[in-house]
Tab-separated table of C-alpha atoms in Angstrom:
chain	number	residue	atom	x	y	z
A	1	MET	CA	11.147	13.857	6.475
A	2	TYR	CA	7.901	14.365	4.391
A	3	HIS	CA	5.094	12.701	6.706
A	4	ASP	CA	3.839	12.993	10.156
A	5	PRO	CA	3.602	8.835	10.717
A	6	VAL	CA	0.400	7.677	10.901
A	7	LEU	CA	-0.587	5.322	13.701
A	8	LEU	CA	3.328	6.193	15.259
A	9	HIS	CA	2.449	4.767	19.039
A	10	GLU	CA	0.400	2.177	17.878
A	11	CYS	CA	2.898	0.380	15.340
A	12	LEU	CA	5.215	0.670	17.727
A	13	GLU	CA	3.284	-1.219	20.424
A	14	GLY	CA	1.972	-3.217	17.611
A	15	LEU	CA	5.698	-4.724	16.802
A	16	ASN	CA	6.320	-5.114	20.508
A	17	ILE	CA	10.372	-4.529	19.388
A	18	SER	CA	13.297	-6.117	21.080
A	19	PRO	CA	16.538	-4.051	21.550
A	20	SER	CA	18.240	-6.687	20.094
A	21	GLY	CA	16.099	-7.817	16.969
A	22	THR	CA	15.714	-7.569	12.964
A	23	TYR	CA	13.156	-5.328	11.865
A	24	VAL	CA	11.752	-4.688	8.491
A	25	ASP	CA	9.852	-1.116	7.294
A	26	VAL	CA	8.740	-2.123	3.626
A	27	THR	CA	7.451	0.946	2.856
A	28	PHE	CA	10.015	3.670	4.410
A	29	GLY	CA	8.243	6.914	2.655
A	30	GLY	CA	9.599	10.278	4.817
A	31	GLY	CA	11.266	8.210	7.359
A	32	GLY	CA	9.231	8.700	10.189
A	33	HIS	CA	8.464	4.991	11.550
A	34	SER	CA	11.511	3.890	10.728
A	35	LYS	CA	13.372	6.386	12.407
A	36	ALA	CA	11.001	5.877	15.982
A	37	ILE	CA	12.126	2.228	14.926
A	38	ILE	CA	15.626	2.432	15.812
A	39	GLU	CA	15.051	5.324	18.087
A	40	LYS	CA	14.057	1.535	20.217
A	41	LEU	CA	16.999	-0.391	19.037
A	42	GLY	CA	20.510	-1.342	20.571
A	43	GLU	CA	23.815	-1.636	19.209
A	44	ASN	CA	22.936	-5.255	18.082
A	45	GLY	CA	19.519	-4.334	16.606
A	46	LYS	CA	18.581	-4.184	12.581
A	47	LEU	CA	16.139	-1.953	10.928
A	48	VAL	CA	16.014	-2.803	6.692
A	49	ALA	CA	13.856	-0.152	4.728
A	50	PHE	CA	12.236	-1.286	1.632
A	51	ASP	CA	11.233	1.897	-1.099
A	52	GLN	CA	10.680	1.294	-4.549
A	53	ASP	CA	10.037	5.421	-4.726
A	54	SER	CA	13.567	7.039	-5.446
A	55	ASP	CA	12.785	9.902	-3.981
A	56	ALA	CA	12.729	8.179	-0.699
A	57	LYS	CA	16.318	7.560	-0.561
A	58	ALA	CA	16.307	11.574	0.595
A	59	ASN	CA	14.846	10.930	3.746
A	60	THR	CA	17.833	8.035	4.665
A	61	TRP	CA	20.579	8.526	7.134
A	62	GLU	CA	23.680	6.688	7.611
A	63	ASP	CA	23.359	3.996	10.803
A	64	PRO	CA	24.976	0.629	10.853
A	65	ARG	CA	22.033	-0.715	12.213
A	66	PHE	CA	19.889	0.590	8.940
A	67	ILE	CA	19.990	-0.814	5.945
A	68	PHE	CA	17.923	0.778	3.195
A	69	ILE	CA	16.418	-1.290	-0.041
A	70	PRO	CA	15.643	0.747	-2.704
A	71	GLU	CA	13.194	-2.141	-4.579
A	72	ASN	CA	9.817	-3.141	-4.612
A	73	PHE	CA	8.215	-4.950	-1.294
A	74	ARG	CA	7.334	-7.859	-3.187
A	75	HIS	CA	11.274	-8.538	-3.457
A	76	ILE	CA	11.358	-8.950	0.022
A	77	LYS	CA	12.596	-11.845	0.563
A	78	ARG	CA	14.774	-12.188	-1.734
A	79	PHE	CA	16.314	-9.422	-1.114
A	80	LEU	CA	17.162	-9.549	3.183
A	81	ARG	CA	18.949	-13.040	1.737
A	82	LEU	CA	21.205	-10.830	0.080
A	83	TYR	CA	21.706	-9.457	3.476
A	84	GLY	CA	22.354	-12.472	4.556
A	85	ILE	CA	19.354	-12.007	6.636
A	86	LYS	CA	16.775	-15.270	6.692
A	87	LYS	CA	14.405	-14.392	9.646
A	88	VAL	CA	13.286	-10.713	10.914
A	89	ASP	CA	11.471	-10.312	14.371
A	90	GLY	CA	9.029	-7.964	12.898
A	91	ILE	CA	7.649	-6.219	9.436
A	92	LEU	CA	5.719	-3.107	9.581
A	93	ALA	CA	3.890	-2.303	6.045
A	94	ASP	CA	2.100	1.343	5.513
A	95	PHE	CA	0.022	0.769	1.831
A	96	GLY	CA	-0.799	4.546	1.784
A	97	VAL	CA	0.461	6.618	-0.720
A	98	SER	CA	2.581	9.070	1.193
A	99	SER	CA	1.967	12.642	1.728
A	100	HIS	CA	5.041	13.591	-0.934
A	101	GLN	CA	3.659	11.722	-3.595
A	102	PHE	CA	0.052	13.294	-3.143
A	103	ASP	CA	1.826	16.922	-2.663
A	104	GLU	CA	3.888	16.169	-5.893
A	105	GLY	CA	2.030	17.524	-8.779
A	106	SER	CA	4.248	16.487	-11.176
A	107	ARG	CA	3.318	12.507	-10.085
A	108	GLY	CA	-0.561	12.883	-11.207
A	109	PHE	CA	-1.851	10.708	-7.594
A	110	SER	CA	-3.415	14.039	-6.227
A	111	LEU	CA	-6.840	15.579	-7.446
A	112	ARG	CA	-5.492	19.156	-6.116
A	113	PHE	CA	-2.870	19.493	-8.850
A	114	GLU	CA	-3.187	19.240	-12.247
A	115	GLY	CA	-0.411	16.622	-14.211
A	116	PRO	CA	0.836	14.150	-16.687
A	117	LEU	CA	-1.248	11.302	-16.078
A	118	ASP	CA	1.647	9.115	-14.426
A	119	MET	CA	1.045	7.646	-11.185
A	120	ARG	CA	3.772	5.142	-10.612
A	121	MET	CA	5.339	4.879	-6.865
A	122	ASN	CA	8.442	3.328	-9.164
A	123	THR	CA	9.482	6.020	-11.751
A	124	ARG	CA	12.065	3.381	-13.252
A	125	LYS	CA	8.431	1.363	-14.599
A	126	ASP	CA	7.196	1.989	-18.138
A	127	ARG	CA	3.416	1.926	-17.692
A	128	THR	CA	2.433	4.907	-16.483
A	129	ALA	CA	-1.768	6.196	-15.874
A	130	LYS	CA	-1.736	7.829	-19.143
A	131	GLN	CA	-0.826	4.210	-21.308
A	132	VAL	CA	-3.820	2.342	-19.760
A	133	LEU	CA	-6.155	4.882	-20.451
A	134	ALA	CA	-4.160	5.264	-24.063
A	135	GLU	CA	-4.315	0.974	-24.439
A	136	ALA	CA	-6.874	-0.730	-22.761
A	137	ASP	CA	-10.143	-1.197	-24.078
A	138	VAL	CA	-13.546	-1.211	-22.802
A	139	LEU	CA	-13.761	-4.491	-21.110
A	140	GLU	CA	-10.284	-4.031	-18.942
A	141	LEU	CA	-11.280	-0.394	-18.070
A	142	THR	CA	-14.314	-1.261	-17.124
A	143	ASN	CA	-12.745	-4.318	-14.945
A	144	ILE	CA	-10.331	-1.874	-13.452
A	145	PHE	CA	-13.221	0.519	-12.973
A	146	ARG	CA	-15.102	-1.917	-11.120
A	147	LEU	CA	-12.384	-3.909	-9.093
A	148	TYR	CA	-10.399	-1.562	-7.913
A	149	GLY	CA	-12.155	1.631	-7.487
A	150	GLU	CA	-15.129	0.311	-6.850
A	151	LEU	CA	-17.711	2.458	-9.630
A	152	LYS	CA	-20.965	1.124	-9.792
A	153	ASN	CA	-20.901	2.859	-13.436
A	154	ALA	CA	-17.980	1.557	-14.410
A	155	HIS	CA	-19.101	0.204	-17.791
A	156	ALA	CA	-20.303	3.488	-18.848
A	157	ILE	CA	-17.576	5.051	-17.648
A	158	ALA	CA	-14.636	3.422	-19.765
A	159	HIS	CA	-16.664	3.337	-23.079
A	160	ALA	CA	-16.785	6.961	-22.112
A	161	VAL	CA	-12.601	7.390	-22.236
A	162	VAL	CA	-12.497	4.815	-25.182
A	163	LYS	CA	-14.549	7.587	-26.829
A	164	TYR	CA	-13.186	10.734	-25.777
A	165	ARG	CA	-9.476	9.484	-26.541
A	166	GLU	CA	-10.547	8.684	-30.050
A	167	ASP	CA	-10.368	12.548	-30.469
A	168	ASN	CA	-8.653	13.769	-27.416
A	169	PRO	CA	-5.354	13.073	-25.462
A	170	LEU	CA	-5.325	11.706	-22.426
A	171	GLU	CA	-2.451	13.485	-21.165
A	172	THR	CA	-2.562	15.361	-17.799
A	173	THR	CA	-5.089	14.885	-14.703
A	174	ALA	CA	-7.623	18.213	-16.333
A	175	ASP	CA	-7.680	16.358	-19.302
A	176	LEU	CA	-9.314	13.126	-17.349
A	177	ASN	CA	-11.257	15.375	-15.190
A	178	ALA	CA	-12.789	16.965	-18.759
A	179	CYS	CA	-13.757	13.220	-19.867
A	180	LEU	CA	-15.308	12.013	-16.986
A	181	GLU	CA	-17.245	15.274	-16.301
A	182	ARG	CA	-21.055	14.356	-17.038
A	183	PHE	CA	-20.325	11.696	-14.387
A	184	ILE	CA	-19.079	14.288	-11.654
A	185	PRO	CA	-21.948	14.080	-9.305
A	186	LYS	CA	-22.388	17.636	-7.991
A	187	PHE	CA	-21.921	17.421	-3.821
A	188	LYS	CA	-19.774	14.573	-4.456
A	189	GLY	CA	-17.181	14.933	-6.894
A	190	HIS	CA	-14.297	14.129	-4.816
A	191	GLN	CA	-15.252	11.148	-3.612
A	192	PHE	CA	-16.221	10.306	-7.630
A	193	LEU	CA	-12.524	11.075	-9.051
A	194	ALA	CA	-10.975	9.943	-5.765
A	195	LYS	CA	-12.189	6.422	-6.604
A	196	VAL	CA	-11.076	6.968	-10.570
A	197	TYR	CA	-8.300	7.834	-9.768
A	198	GLN	CA	-7.864	5.144	-6.911
A	199	ALA	CA	-8.846	2.323	-9.420
A	200	LEU	CA	-5.744	3.678	-11.784
A	201	ARG	CA	-3.445	3.643	-9.350
A	202	ILE	CA	-3.797	0.811	-8.217
A	203	GLU	CA	-3.693	-0.740	-11.615
A	204	VAL	CA	-0.496	1.246	-12.895
A	205	ASN	CA	0.989	-0.036	-9.748
A	206	GLU	CA	-0.202	-3.531	-9.176
A	207	GLU	CA	-1.129	-2.762	-5.636
A	208	LEU	CA	-2.887	-5.397	-4.476
A	209	LYS	CA	-1.267	-8.271	-6.057
A	210	VAL	CA	1.984	-6.803	-4.483
A	211	ILE	CA	-0.115	-6.944	-0.780
A	212	GLU	CA	-0.837	-10.539	-1.462
A	213	GLU	CA	2.727	-11.349	-2.862
A	214	LEU	CA	4.304	-9.785	0.261
A	215	LEU	CA	1.550	-11.305	2.847
A	216	GLU	CA	2.402	-14.741	1.628
A	217	GLN	CA	6.155	-14.657	2.528
A	218	CYS	CA	5.539	-13.767	5.838
A	219	GLU	CA	5.413	-16.967	7.793
A	220	ASP	CA	8.805	-18.155	6.075
A	221	ILE	CA	10.666	-14.503	7.256
A	222	LEU	CA	8.989	-14.032	10.583
A	223	ASN	CA	10.643	-15.966	13.581
A	224	PRO	CA	8.127	-17.669	16.109
A	225	ASN	CA	6.101	-14.732	17.641
A	226	GLY	CA	7.718	-12.705	15.219
A	227	ARG	CA	4.850	-9.787	14.551
A	228	ILE	CA	3.338	-8.561	11.287
A	229	VAL	CA	2.156	-4.265	11.416
A	230	VAL	CA	0.013	-3.193	8.846
A	231	MET	CA	-2.365	-0.041	8.012
A	232	SER	CA	-4.791	-0.446	5.006
A	233	TYR	CA	-6.165	3.186	3.568
A	234	HIS	CA	-9.494	1.229	1.751
A	235	SER	CA	-11.518	-1.796	2.168
A	236	LEU	CA	-9.782	-3.570	-0.704
A	237	GLU	CA	-6.598	-3.464	0.627
A	238	ASP	CA	-7.478	-4.469	4.365
A	239	ARG	CA	-9.997	-7.170	3.259
A	240	LEU	CA	-7.055	-9.275	1.724
A	241	VAL	CA	-5.415	-8.150	5.252
A	242	LYS	CA	-7.906	-9.518	7.698
A	243	ASN	CA	-8.707	-12.617	5.351
A	244	TYR	CA	-5.199	-13.422	5.784
A	245	PHE	CA	-4.042	-12.505	8.875
A	246	ARG	CA	-7.582	-14.707	10.209
A	247	ASP	CA	-7.482	-17.563	7.694
A	248	GLY	CA	-4.643	-17.818	5.736
A	249	ASN	CA	-5.561	-16.899	2.620
A	250	PHE	CA	-7.506	-14.234	0.596
A	251	GLU	CA	-10.619	-15.484	0.235
A	252	GLY	CA	-11.624	-15.401	3.664
A	253	LYS	CA	-12.537	-19.070	4.046
A	254	ALA	CA	-11.273	-20.964	6.900
A	255	GLU	CA	-9.651	-24.289	6.470
A	256	LYS	CA	-9.382	-26.848	9.692
A	257	ASP	CA	-7.440	-29.828	9.898
A	258	PHE	CA	-8.458	-33.363	10.758
A	259	TYR	CA	-9.665	-32.388	14.128
A	260	GLY	CA	-11.564	-29.003	13.557
A	261	ASN	CA	-8.157	-27.309	14.285
A	262	LYS	CA	-8.350	-23.513	11.962
A	263	ILE	CA	-4.539	-24.072	9.605
A	264	THR	CA	-2.332	-20.385	9.572
A	265	PRO	CA	0.042	-19.510	10.071
A	266	LEU	CA	-0.902	-16.694	11.962
A	267	LYS	CA	-2.520	-15.402	15.279
A	268	VAL	CA	-4.891	-12.478	15.404
A	269	ILE	CA	-3.696	-10.250	17.604
A	270	THR	CA	-6.601	-7.370	16.727
A	271	ARG	CA	-9.409	-8.791	16.595
A	272	LYS	CA	-10.736	-5.528	14.975
A	273	PRO	CA	-9.134	-2.788	13.440
A	274	VAL	CA	-7.332	0.416	15.337
A	275	LEU	CA	-8.599	3.364	13.955
A	276	ALA	CA	-6.633	6.726	14.598
A	277	SER	CA	-8.104	8.686	17.751
A	278	PRO	CA	-9.860	12.208	17.297
A	279	GLU	CA	-6.635	14.089	18.368
A	280	GLU	CA	-4.668	12.457	15.417
A	281	ASN	CA	-7.343	13.456	12.574
A	282	GLU	CA	-7.502	16.814	14.004
A	283	ARG	CA	-3.492	16.482	13.602
A	284	ASN	CA	-3.017	14.492	10.127
A	285	SER	CA	-6.284	13.643	7.633
A	286	ARG	CA	-4.279	10.957	6.184
A	287	ALA	CA	-4.961	8.626	9.944
A	288	SER	CA	-8.418	8.956	9.286
A	289	SER	CA	-9.163	6.586	6.744
A	290	ALA	CA	-6.220	4.652	8.063
A	291	LYS	CA	-6.823	0.291	10.171
A	292	LEU	CA	-3.968	-1.143	11.585
A	293	ARG	CA	-4.200	-4.453	11.982
A	294	ILE	CA	-1.714	-6.776	13.993
A	295	ALA	CA	-0.578	-10.879	13.606
A	296	GLU	CA	1.862	-12.888	15.278
A	297	LYS	CA	3.610	-15.993	13.808
A	298	LEU	CA	2.508	-19.043	15.527
């Protein structure tokens, strides 16, 4: 197990686990959440875990109640059907980059280590951050930095990248940091670079699109009164989850029937996101930006 699972007690409580139920952890990672779920299941219970990162498989274990699927959770419905599972009682999603991915410099996710500009969560995929920076034009890069990094000077940053790559390689995190040196604020350099890295990571892994695809499938997959528990780590993710839970769409526009009743497949359990306690934040830095939302199928 390679990370301390965030908001573990709150996740388990949110799933409202039945010992004989079927549950899905779509972001297995170090297996912390999954291990805790399976401990609450009886002999007829079942847990299915997804993770596209090939490193995650090392954290699995043998148990007749446990199925590990080494795929992206955007394919959840298709793979559950392959295993003869049409409905489940709960879905857990932890959208954060795992501690292992941040701590492994060769993956290119972290500001702390020099490594190749990779940033793929699924290393079997072709497109890396290096390729995005080498191939995207100024308009594409501007959109990436503006939409996914929420950077106000996105156009200037994009232009600088295109200019820099004419004479210099952009192959490592150190190269990227050097390219952006003149944009880095004196006392907020970490926050600035974190937004740049976030933007590239989201683009490489299609993270927001994947979240949308998961949420759109949850209505068909969940049993009545089944729960979906989601942890987000930045506003772009959280906004999608909040809007879909509340309104059944990603735009946040309430649709109503003839009688004025809101049309949505889910009932929101958490009006406001659940946050980690000061004690957990002290123990686990990943928890500080986590927002937990829970919804139930009507």
